[in-house]
Coordinates of C-alpha atoms in Angstrom, one line a residue:
Chain A
M1 CA 0.0 0.0 0.0
K2 CA 2.8 2.4 1.0
R3 CA 4.4 1.7 -2.4
L4 CA 1.6 3.3 -4.2
F5 CA 2.3 6.7 -2.6
R6 CA 6.0 7.1 -3.3
I7 CA 6.8 10.4 -5.0
Y8 CA 7.7 10.0 -8.7
D9 CA 7.5 6.2 -8.4
D10 CA 5.7 4.0 -11.0
I11 CA 2.6 2.0 -9.9
P12 CA 1.4 -1.3 -11.5
R13 CA -0.5 -0.7 -14.8
G14 CA -3.6 -2.5 -13.5
V15 CA -3.8 -0.3 -10.4
Y16 CA -3.4 2.8 -12.6
L17 CA -6.3 1.7 -14.9
G18 CA -8.5 0.7 -11.9
V19 CA -8.0 4.1 -10.2
A20 CA -8.7 5.9 -13.5
I21 CA -12.0 4.0 -14.1
F22 CA -12.9 4.5 -10.4
S23 CA -12.4 8.3 -10.7
I24 CA -14.9 8.5 -13.6
C25 CA -17.4 6.2 -11.9
F26 CA -17.1 8.3 -8.7
I27 CA -18.3 11.4 -10.5
L28 CA -21.2 9.5 -12.1
A29 CA -22.1 8.0 -8.8
L30 CA -22.0 11.4 -7.1
W31 CA -24.2 12.9 -9.8
S32 CA -26.7 10.0 -9.5
L33 CA -26.7 10.3 -5.7
L34 CA -27.4 14.0 -5.8
S35 CA -30.1 13.8 -8.5
Y36 CA -32.0 10.5 -8.0
T37 CA -32.3 10.9 -4.3
G38 CA -33.7 14.4 -4.6
L39 CA -30.9 15.9 -2.6
T40 CA -30.8 18.6 -5.2
D41 CA -33.6 20.1 -7.3
T42 CA -33.8 17.9 -10.4
R43 CA -35.1 21.0 -12.4
L44 CA -31.6 22.4 -11.9
L45 CA -29.5 19.2 -11.9
P46 CA -31.3 16.6 -14.1
T47 CA -30.7 12.9 -13.5
P48 CA -28.4 10.9 -15.8
S49 CA -31.5 9.2 -17.3
D50 CA -33.0 12.7 -18.2
V51 CA -29.8 13.5 -20.0
L52 CA -29.8 10.1 -21.8
A53 CA -33.4 10.7 -22.8
A54 CA -32.4 14.1 -24.3
A55 CA -29.5 12.4 -26.1
Q56 CA -31.9 9.8 -27.5
R57 CA -34.4 12.5 -28.6
E58 CA -31.7 14.7 -30.3
A59 CA -30.0 11.7 -31.9
G60 CA -33.3 10.5 -33.2
D61 CA -34.5 13.7 -34.8
G62 CA -31.0 14.4 -36.1
T63 CA -30.3 17.7 -34.3
L64 CA -27.4 16.2 -32.4
W65 CA -25.6 15.0 -35.6
G66 CA -26.4 18.3 -37.4
D67 CA -24.9 20.3 -34.5
M68 CA -21.8 18.1 -34.3
L69 CA -21.3 18.4 -38.1
A70 CA -21.8 22.2 -38.0
S71 CA -19.3 22.6 -35.1
S72 CA -16.8 20.2 -36.6
Y73 CA -16.9 21.9 -40.0
R74 CA -16.2 25.3 -38.4
I75 CA -13.4 24.1 -36.2
G76 CA -11.9 22.0 -39.0
L77 CA -11.9 25.0 -41.4
G78 CA -10.7 27.5 -38.9
F79 CA -8.0 25.3 -37.5
L80 CA -6.8 24.2 -40.9
A81 CA -6.5 27.9 -42.1
S82 CA -4.5 28.7 -39.0
T83 CA -2.2 25.7 -39.2
V84 CA -1.5 26.1 -42.9
L85 CA -0.2 29.6 -42.3
A86 CA 1.4 29.0 -38.9
I87 CA 3.7 26.2 -39.9
P88 CA 5.6 28.0 -42.7
I89 CA 5.6 31.3 -40.8
G90 CA 6.7 29.6 -37.6
L91 CA 9.5 27.8 -39.6
L92 CA 10.6 31.2 -41.0
M93 CA 10.5 32.9 -37.6
G94 CA 12.4 30.0 -35.9
T95 CA 15.2 29.8 -38.4
L96 CA 15.7 33.4 -39.7
K97 CA 16.3 36.1 -37.1
I98 CA 15.1 38.7 -39.7
G99 CA 11.8 36.8 -40.0
E100 CA 11.4 36.8 -36.3
A101 CA 12.1 40.5 -36.2
F102 CA 9.4 41.2 -38.8
F103 CA 6.6 38.9 -37.6
E104 CA 7.0 38.7 -33.8
P105 CA 6.1 42.3 -32.7
P106 CA 2.6 42.3 -34.4
I107 CA 1.9 38.7 -33.5
D108 CA 2.9 39.3 -29.8
L109 CA 0.6 42.3 -29.7
I110 CA -2.4 40.6 -31.2
R111 CA -1.8 37.5 -29.1
Y112 CA -2.6 39.6 -26.0
M113 CA -5.8 40.8 -27.4
P114 CA -8.4 38.3 -26.3
A115 CA -9.9 36.5 -29.4
V116 CA -13.3 36.7 -27.7
A117 CA -13.1 40.5 -27.8
F118 CA -13.1 40.2 -31.6
V119 CA -16.6 38.5 -31.6
P120 CA -18.6 41.8 -31.8
L121 CA -16.2 43.3 -34.4
T122 CA -16.3 40.3 -36.6
I123 CA -20.1 40.2 -36.5
V124 CA -20.2 43.7 -37.8
W125 CA -17.5 43.1 -40.4
I126 CA -18.6 39.6 -41.6
G127 CA -22.0 38.8 -40.2
T128 CA -22.9 35.7 -38.2
D129 CA -22.4 33.0 -40.8
D130 CA -19.6 30.3 -40.7
R131 CA -17.0 32.7 -42.0
Q132 CA -17.2 34.7 -38.8
K133 CA -16.7 31.6 -36.7
V134 CA -13.7 30.7 -38.9
A135 CA -12.3 34.2 -38.4
I136 CA -12.6 34.0 -34.6
L137 CA -11.1 30.5 -34.6
F138 CA -8.2 31.8 -36.8
I139 CA -7.6 34.8 -34.5
G140 CA -7.7 32.7 -31.4
T141 CA -5.5 29.9 -32.8
F142 CA -3.0 31.3 -35.3
F143 CA -1.2 33.8 -33.0
Q144 CA -0.6 31.2 -30.3
Q145 CA 0.2 28.5 -32.8
V146 CA 2.8 30.4 -34.7
L147 CA 4.8 31.4 -31.6
L148 CA 4.7 27.8 -30.3
I149 CA 5.9 26.5 -33.6
M150 CA 8.7 29.0 -33.7
D151 CA 9.8 27.6 -30.4
N152 CA 9.5 24.0 -31.7
V153 CA 11.8 25.0 -34.6
K154 CA 14.3 26.8 -32.4
N155 CA 14.6 23.8 -30.2
V156 CA 16.1 21.6 -32.9
P157 CA 19.6 20.7 -31.6
R158 CA 22.1 22.9 -33.4
N159 CA 24.4 19.9 -34.0
L160 CA 21.9 18.3 -36.3
V161 CA 22.0 21.3 -38.5
N162 CA 25.8 21.5 -38.3
V163 CA 26.1 17.8 -39.2
A164 CA 23.9 18.3 -42.3
Y165 CA 26.2 21.2 -43.4
T166 CA 29.2 19.0 -43.2
F167 CA 27.4 16.6 -45.5
G168 CA 27.4 19.4 -48.1
L169 CA 23.7 20.2 -47.8
K170 CA 22.6 23.7 -48.8
P171 CA 20.6 25.9 -46.4
W172 CA 17.3 25.1 -48.2
E173 CA 18.0 21.4 -48.0
V174 CA 18.9 21.7 -44.3
L175 CA 15.5 23.4 -43.7
T176 CA 13.4 20.7 -45.5
R177 CA 15.4 17.6 -44.8
V178 CA 16.6 18.3 -41.2
I179 CA 14.9 21.2 -39.5
L180 CA 11.4 20.3 -40.6
P181 CA 11.5 16.6 -39.7
A182 CA 13.4 17.3 -36.5
S183 CA 10.7 19.8 -35.3
L184 CA 7.7 17.8 -36.5
P185 CA 7.0 15.9 -33.3
G186 CA 7.0 19.2 -31.4
I187 CA 4.7 20.8 -34.0
V188 CA 2.2 17.9 -33.8
D189 CA 2.1 18.4 -30.0
T190 CA 1.5 22.1 -30.5
L191 CA -1.4 21.3 -32.8
R192 CA -2.9 19.0 -30.2
I193 CA -2.7 21.6 -27.5
T194 CA -4.0 24.5 -29.6
M195 CA -6.9 22.3 -30.8
G196 CA -8.1 22.3 -27.2
W197 CA -8.1 26.1 -27.1
A198 CA -9.8 26.3 -30.5
W199 CA -12.8 24.4 -29.0
T200 CA -13.3 27.1 -26.4
Y201 CA -13.3 29.9 -29.1
L202 CA -15.8 27.9 -31.2
V203 CA -18.2 27.5 -28.4
V204 CA -18.0 31.2 -27.4
C205 CA -18.8 32.2 -31.0
E206 CA -21.7 29.8 -31.2
L207 CA -23.1 30.9 -27.8
V208 CA -23.1 34.5 -29.1
A209 CA -24.6 34.1 -32.5
A210 CA -25.4 30.9 -34.4
D211 CA -28.5 28.9 -35.3
Q212 CA -26.8 25.6 -35.4
G213 CA -23.8 24.0 -33.6
L214 CA -23.2 22.5 -30.2
G215 CA -22.7 25.9 -28.5
S216 CA -25.8 27.4 -30.0
R217 CA -27.8 24.3 -28.9
I218 CA -26.8 25.0 -25.3
M219 CA -28.0 28.6 -25.8
I220 CA -31.3 27.6 -27.4
S221 CA -31.9 25.0 -24.7
E222 CA -31.4 27.7 -22.1
R223 CA -34.2 29.7 -23.6
Y224 CA -36.6 26.7 -23.0
F225 CA -35.0 25.9 -19.7
D226 CA -34.2 22.5 -21.1
M227 CA -31.6 21.5 -18.5
P228 CA -30.9 18.0 -19.8
A229 CA -30.2 19.3 -23.3
M230 CA -27.8 21.9 -21.9
I231 CA -25.9 19.3 -19.9
L232 CA -25.9 17.1 -23.0
G233 CA -24.4 19.9 -25.0
V234 CA -21.5 20.4 -22.5
L235 CA -20.9 16.7 -22.3
V236 CA -20.8 16.2 -26.1
I237 CA -18.3 19.0 -26.5
G238 CA -16.1 17.5 -23.8
L239 CA -16.3 14.0 -25.4
L240 CA -15.5 15.4 -28.9
G241 CA -12.6 17.3 -27.5
I242 CA -11.1 14.3 -25.7
T243 CA -11.7 12.1 -28.8
I244 CA -9.7 14.6 -31.0
D245 CA -7.0 14.7 -28.3
Y246 CA -6.6 10.9 -28.4
L247 CA -6.6 11.0 -32.2
F248 CA -3.6 13.4 -32.0
K249 CA -1.9 11.2 -29.5
F250 CA -2.5 8.1 -31.7
L251 CA -1.2 10.0 -34.7
Y252 CA 1.9 11.1 -32.8
A253 CA 2.7 7.5 -31.7
R254 CA 2.2 6.3 -35.3
L255 CA 4.2 9.0 -37.0
F256 CA 7.1 9.2 -34.5
P257 CA 7.7 5.7 -33.3
Y258 CA 11.4 6.7 -32.8
M259 CA 10.5 9.1 -30.0
K260 CA 9.9 6.1 -27.7
R261 CA 12.7 6.1 -25.2
R262 CA 14.8 3.0 -24.7
A263 CA 13.8 1.1 -21.6
A264 CA 16.7 1.8 -19.3
Chain B
M1 CA 57.5 24.7 -43.0
T2 CA 57.1 21.3 -44.5
G3 CA 55.2 21.0 -47.7
R4 CA 53.1 18.0 -46.7
A5 CA 50.9 19.8 -44.1
K6 CA 47.3 18.8 -44.4
L7 CA 45.9 21.6 -42.3
R8 CA 47.7 24.9 -41.6
A9 CA 46.4 27.5 -39.3
E10 CA 48.2 30.9 -39.0
G11 CA 47.2 33.6 -36.5
V12 CA 43.6 32.4 -36.4
R13 CA 41.5 34.8 -34.3
K14 CA 37.8 34.7 -33.4
V15 CA 35.9 37.5 -31.7
F16 CA 32.3 37.0 -30.7
G17 CA 30.0 40.0 -30.3
S18 CA 31.2 43.6 -30.4
G19 CA 31.6 46.7 -28.2
K20 CA 31.2 46.0 -24.5
G21 CA 30.0 42.5 -25.1
E22 CA 33.0 41.6 -27.1
L23 CA 34.6 38.2 -26.3
V24 CA 37.9 37.2 -27.7
A25 CA 37.6 33.4 -28.0
L26 CA 40.7 32.7 -30.0
D27 CA 43.8 34.9 -30.3
D28 CA 46.5 34.0 -32.8
V29 CA 46.2 30.2 -33.1
T30 CA 49.0 28.8 -35.2
M31 CA 49.3 25.1 -35.7
E32 CA 49.8 22.4 -38.3
V33 CA 48.5 19.0 -38.9
D34 CA 50.4 16.7 -41.3
E35 CA 48.9 14.1 -43.6
N36 CA 47.6 11.1 -41.7
E37 CA 48.6 12.5 -38.4
F38 CA 46.4 12.1 -35.2
I39 CA 46.5 15.4 -33.5
T40 CA 44.7 16.4 -30.3
I41 CA 44.1 19.8 -28.8
V42 CA 43.6 19.8 -25.1
G43 CA 42.6 22.7 -22.9
T44 CA 40.4 23.9 -20.1
S45 CA 36.7 24.2 -20.7
G46 CA 35.8 27.5 -22.4
C47 CA 39.3 27.9 -23.9
G48 CA 37.9 28.1 -27.4
K49 CA 39.1 24.6 -28.7
S50 CA 35.6 23.7 -30.0
T51 CA 35.4 27.1 -31.7
F52 CA 38.6 26.4 -33.4
L53 CA 37.4 23.0 -34.6
N54 CA 34.2 24.6 -35.9
I55 CA 36.3 27.0 -37.8
V56 CA 38.3 24.2 -39.4
A57 CA 35.0 22.5 -40.2
G58 CA 33.8 25.6 -42.0
L59 CA 30.8 26.0 -39.7
T60 CA 32.1 29.2 -38.1
E61 CA 33.9 32.1 -39.8
P62 CA 37.2 33.2 -38.2
T63 CA 37.6 37.0 -37.5
G64 CA 41.1 36.9 -38.8
G65 CA 44.0 34.7 -39.7
K66 CA 44.7 32.1 -42.4
L67 CA 43.5 28.6 -42.7
T68 CA 44.3 26.1 -45.5
I69 CA 43.5 22.5 -46.2
D70 CA 45.8 20.9 -48.8
G71 CA 46.8 24.5 -49.6
H72 CA 43.3 25.8 -50.3
A73 CA 41.6 28.3 -48.0
I74 CA 38.6 27.1 -46.1
S75 CA 35.5 28.8 -47.3
G76 CA 32.8 26.6 -45.7
P77 CA 31.9 23.0 -44.8
G78 CA 33.0 20.4 -47.3
L79 CA 33.0 16.7 -47.9
D80 CA 36.8 16.6 -47.5
R81 CA 36.2 17.0 -43.7
G82 CA 34.0 14.7 -41.6
M83 CA 32.8 15.8 -38.2
V84 CA 31.8 13.9 -35.0
F85 CA 30.2 16.0 -32.3
Q86 CA 30.0 15.2 -28.6
S87 CA 26.3 14.3 -28.7
Y88 CA 22.8 14.7 -30.2
S89 CA 24.1 14.6 -33.7
L90 CA 22.2 11.5 -35.1
F91 CA 18.9 12.2 -36.8
P92 CA 16.4 10.6 -34.5
W93 CA 13.8 9.9 -37.1
Q94 CA 16.2 7.9 -39.2
T95 CA 17.5 4.4 -38.5
V96 CA 21.2 3.6 -38.1
L97 CA 21.4 2.7 -41.8
Q98 CA 19.4 5.8 -42.9
N99 CA 21.7 8.0 -40.9
V100 CA 24.8 6.7 -42.5
V101 CA 23.2 6.8 -46.0
F102 CA 22.2 10.4 -45.4
G103 CA 25.8 11.3 -45.0
L104 CA 26.3 10.2 -48.6
A105 CA 23.5 12.4 -49.9
K106 CA 25.8 14.6 -51.9
K107 CA 28.0 11.9 -53.2
P108 CA 27.3 11.1 -56.9
M109 CA 26.6 7.4 -56.7
S110 CA 23.7 5.0 -57.0
R111 CA 21.4 4.1 -54.1
R112 CA 22.8 0.6 -54.2
K113 CA 26.3 1.8 -53.8
R114 CA 25.3 4.1 -50.9
L115 CA 23.7 1.2 -49.1
E116 CA 26.7 -1.0 -49.7
I117 CA 29.1 1.7 -48.3
A118 CA 26.8 2.4 -45.3
E119 CA 26.6 -1.3 -44.4
E120 CA 30.3 -1.7 -44.7
H121 CA 31.0 1.2 -42.3
I122 CA 28.3 0.1 -39.9
A123 CA 30.0 -3.3 -39.7
M124 CA 33.4 -1.6 -39.3
V125 CA 32.3 0.0 -36.0
G126 CA 30.8 -3.3 -34.9
L127 CA 27.1 -2.5 -35.2
R128 CA 26.1 -5.1 -37.8
G129 CA 22.5 -6.2 -36.8
F130 CA 21.6 -2.7 -35.6
E131 CA 21.0 -1.2 -39.1
N132 CA 17.3 -0.8 -38.5
S133 CA 17.5 0.5 -34.9
Y134 CA 16.6 4.1 -34.1
P135 CA 19.2 6.1 -32.3
S136 CA 17.0 6.3 -29.2
Q137 CA 17.2 2.5 -28.9
L138 CA 21.0 2.6 -28.7
S139 CA 23.4 3.4 -25.8
G140 CA 25.5 6.5 -25.9
G141 CA 28.6 4.6 -27.0
M142 CA 26.7 2.9 -29.8
Q143 CA 25.3 6.2 -31.0
Q144 CA 28.8 7.7 -31.2
R145 CA 30.0 4.6 -33.2
V146 CA 27.2 5.4 -35.7
A147 CA 28.4 9.0 -35.8
I148 CA 31.9 7.8 -36.5
A149 CA 30.7 5.4 -39.2
R150 CA 28.6 8.1 -40.8
A151 CA 31.5 10.6 -40.9
L152 CA 33.9 8.1 -42.4
A153 CA 31.4 6.7 -44.9
Y154 CA 31.7 9.6 -47.3
N155 CA 35.5 9.2 -47.3
P156 CA 36.7 12.6 -46.0
S157 CA 40.5 13.1 -46.0
M158 CA 40.2 14.6 -42.5
L159 CA 38.2 13.7 -39.5
L160 CA 37.3 16.4 -36.9
M161 CA 36.2 15.2 -33.5
D162 CA 34.8 17.5 -30.9
E163 CA 35.0 15.6 -27.5
P164 CA 33.3 12.7 -29.1
F165 CA 33.5 10.5 -26.0
G166 CA 33.0 13.3 -23.4
A167 CA 29.5 12.2 -22.5
L168 CA 30.3 8.5 -22.1
D169 CA 31.2 6.7 -18.9
A170 CA 34.8 5.9 -18.3
Q171 CA 34.7 2.2 -19.3
T172 CA 32.8 2.9 -22.5
R173 CA 35.2 5.7 -23.3
G174 CA 38.2 3.4 -23.0
L175 CA 36.7 0.9 -25.4
M176 CA 35.7 3.7 -27.8
Q177 CA 39.3 5.0 -27.8
E178 CA 40.6 1.6 -28.8
L179 CA 37.9 1.2 -31.4
L180 CA 38.8 4.6 -32.9
L181 CA 42.5 3.7 -33.0
G182 CA 41.8 0.5 -34.7
V183 CA 39.7 2.2 -37.3
W184 CA 42.3 4.9 -37.8
E185 CA 45.1 2.5 -38.2
K186 CA 43.2 0.8 -41.0
H187 CA 41.8 3.9 -42.6
R188 CA 44.9 6.1 -42.2
I189 CA 43.1 9.4 -42.2
T190 CA 44.1 12.7 -40.7
V191 CA 42.4 13.3 -37.4
L192 CA 42.0 16.5 -35.4
F193 CA 40.6 15.6 -32.0
I194 CA 39.4 17.9 -29.2
T195 CA 39.3 16.8 -25.6
H196 CA 40.0 17.9 -22.0
D197 CA 40.9 14.4 -21.0
V198 CA 44.7 14.2 -20.9
D199 CA 44.9 10.4 -20.9
E200 CA 42.7 10.3 -23.9
A201 CA 44.9 12.9 -25.7
I202 CA 48.1 11.0 -25.0
F203 CA 46.7 7.6 -25.8
L204 CA 45.4 8.5 -29.2
S205 CA 47.8 11.1 -30.6
D206 CA 51.0 11.6 -32.5
R207 CA 51.2 15.1 -31.2
V208 CA 49.3 17.1 -28.5
Y209 CA 48.7 20.8 -28.6
V210 CA 47.9 22.4 -25.3
M211 CA 45.8 25.6 -25.4
T212 CA 45.8 28.5 -23.1
A213 CA 42.7 29.7 -21.2
R214 CA 40.6 32.2 -23.0
P215 CA 41.5 33.9 -25.2
G216 CA 42.8 30.6 -26.7
R217 CA 46.3 30.4 -28.0
I218 CA 48.6 27.4 -28.5
K219 CA 50.6 27.2 -25.3
A220 CA 52.7 24.1 -26.0
E221 CA 53.2 21.4 -28.6
L222 CA 54.3 17.9 -27.4
P223 CA 55.2 14.9 -29.6
I224 CA 53.9 11.6 -28.3
T225 CA 56.5 9.0 -29.2
L226 CA 54.7 6.0 -27.7
P227 CA 55.0 3.1 -30.1
R228 CA 51.9 2.0 -32.1
P229 CA 49.8 0.0 -32.2
R230 CA 48.9 1.1 -28.7
D231 CA 46.9 -0.9 -26.1
Y232 CA 45.2 0.2 -23.0
E233 CA 47.9 -1.0 -20.6
M234 CA 50.2 1.5 -22.0
Q235 CA 48.5 4.1 -19.8
T236 CA 50.5 3.0 -16.8
A237 CA 53.9 2.9 -18.6
P238 CA 56.5 5.4 -17.2
E239 CA 56.8 7.3 -20.5
F240 CA 53.0 7.8 -20.6
V241 CA 53.0 9.0 -17.0
E242 CA 55.8 11.4 -17.6
I243 CA 54.2 13.1 -20.5
K244 CA 50.9 13.2 -18.6
R245 CA 52.7 15.0 -15.7
R246 CA 54.0 17.6 -18.1
I247 CA 50.6 18.2 -19.8
M248 CA 48.8 18.3 -16.5
A249 CA 51.2 20.9 -15.2
L250 CA 50.6 23.1 -18.3
I251 CA 46.8 22.8 -18.0
R252 CA 46.9 23.5 -14.3
E253 CA 48.7 26.8 -14.9
E254 CA 45.8 27.8 -17.2
S255 CA 43.1 26.6 -14.8
L256 CA 44.7 28.7 -12.1
R257 CA 44.8 31.7 -14.4
T258 CA 41.1 31.3 -15.2
I259 CA 40.2 31.0 -11.5
A260 CA 42.3 34.0 -10.6
R261 CA 40.6 36.0 -13.4
E262 CA 37.1 34.9 -12.3
E263 CA 37.9 35.9 -8.7
R264 CA 38.9 39.4 -9.8
L265 CA 35.5 39.9 -11.4

């Protein structure tokens, strides 16, 4: 028993898994206890079966799938637009000091302007259609992404670059054949982390102005005081987020098997 | 001066930064390496010996002075010089074989020939069977053997080694030194080796240059006349111990100077 509480020490895999499952079950149990027994007002905290019923209803009439599709489409487009620009600009900033000097001051400035503050502005500029959501997602993601990618690129061990020069490679070849593959694991990790932030921005946009999407469903449900549907909305966003996170982790393990450390 | 010098450095100077932040790393380094010689530069840490090696490799530009290889001025890195760094120089996303093949990227030859040469050099450093391993699956000593194989595979006429065994434990380091000597005796290539390990310098070299503390200059040049081929037991021979005593005394002077200077600051 004492062995399970040693600082930094490993614990058996079975114990780890058991505790992880217990922790989820504990939350579900607590929720059930509070709601089914009437300890709390079920109008405010609906029971798990209420939420399941809402899920069945929304899945049955297709609203759930429509919302998921709308939200995924927006986040996919916004995240893609951001990533497609952030990778080359981050590479440029991380490798060329002059590129850093040109791009970093404005990016740093905009980075500290909360993306959420652009919601009213973009509504006036663009309207409330998908393009506005993509714009907010871009503003919220790009300026963080590009600086993190710059750091990923800067962290490439200088010796790898020097070795490539001694092989007679030209600077352009060093960039594409050494610096890019060397920083790729870090970049994929950056994408995974920024994807989590992108979800927040998406939901904020949808809460403010949208007629479809997981965020707007929460907002609409609030109007009808449909608590089970609101909780369902929050849960689905969380589940989608964690699924994407695991997909990134899976991709990382598949793409970079060499990153696995040797068992000492 | 003899005509057969492979590398000749005259008054090489390197200054980093400018104005108040100016740092003179090297001041008037003059030395020579003959064809097929094994030369080591020893010095205290921070004396600029690695900077000098980077200049010879063409990775750093000197501020002043003259440097020639085979009579030609050095204007950048080239396939005539192979380099082995202390650590983190293998491409982690490539297998052992891919790493060695990558070194041949600029050699005009068929893919088949590249593979053949790579496999031959991997076998030479005793890593047959590890061709498809990733660097992260190898020990530090094995990784450095790959780095050596990779640098020799494209057949440079000079091998530059920057404390290649500095990160290894003492036992592995000893074995690596013997392996390097074995390879060198077969290949007969000019080697310029940097280390702060005096035993290593004596054991490997034909001549040892001792550098001063920063700004780096050549303080002394000592021929090592121990017979070859050398074996590890030689390190306790009286001749070895005597030369070690002399080099240690020279380095100690420099270390004391460095400490005195730091205490004044």
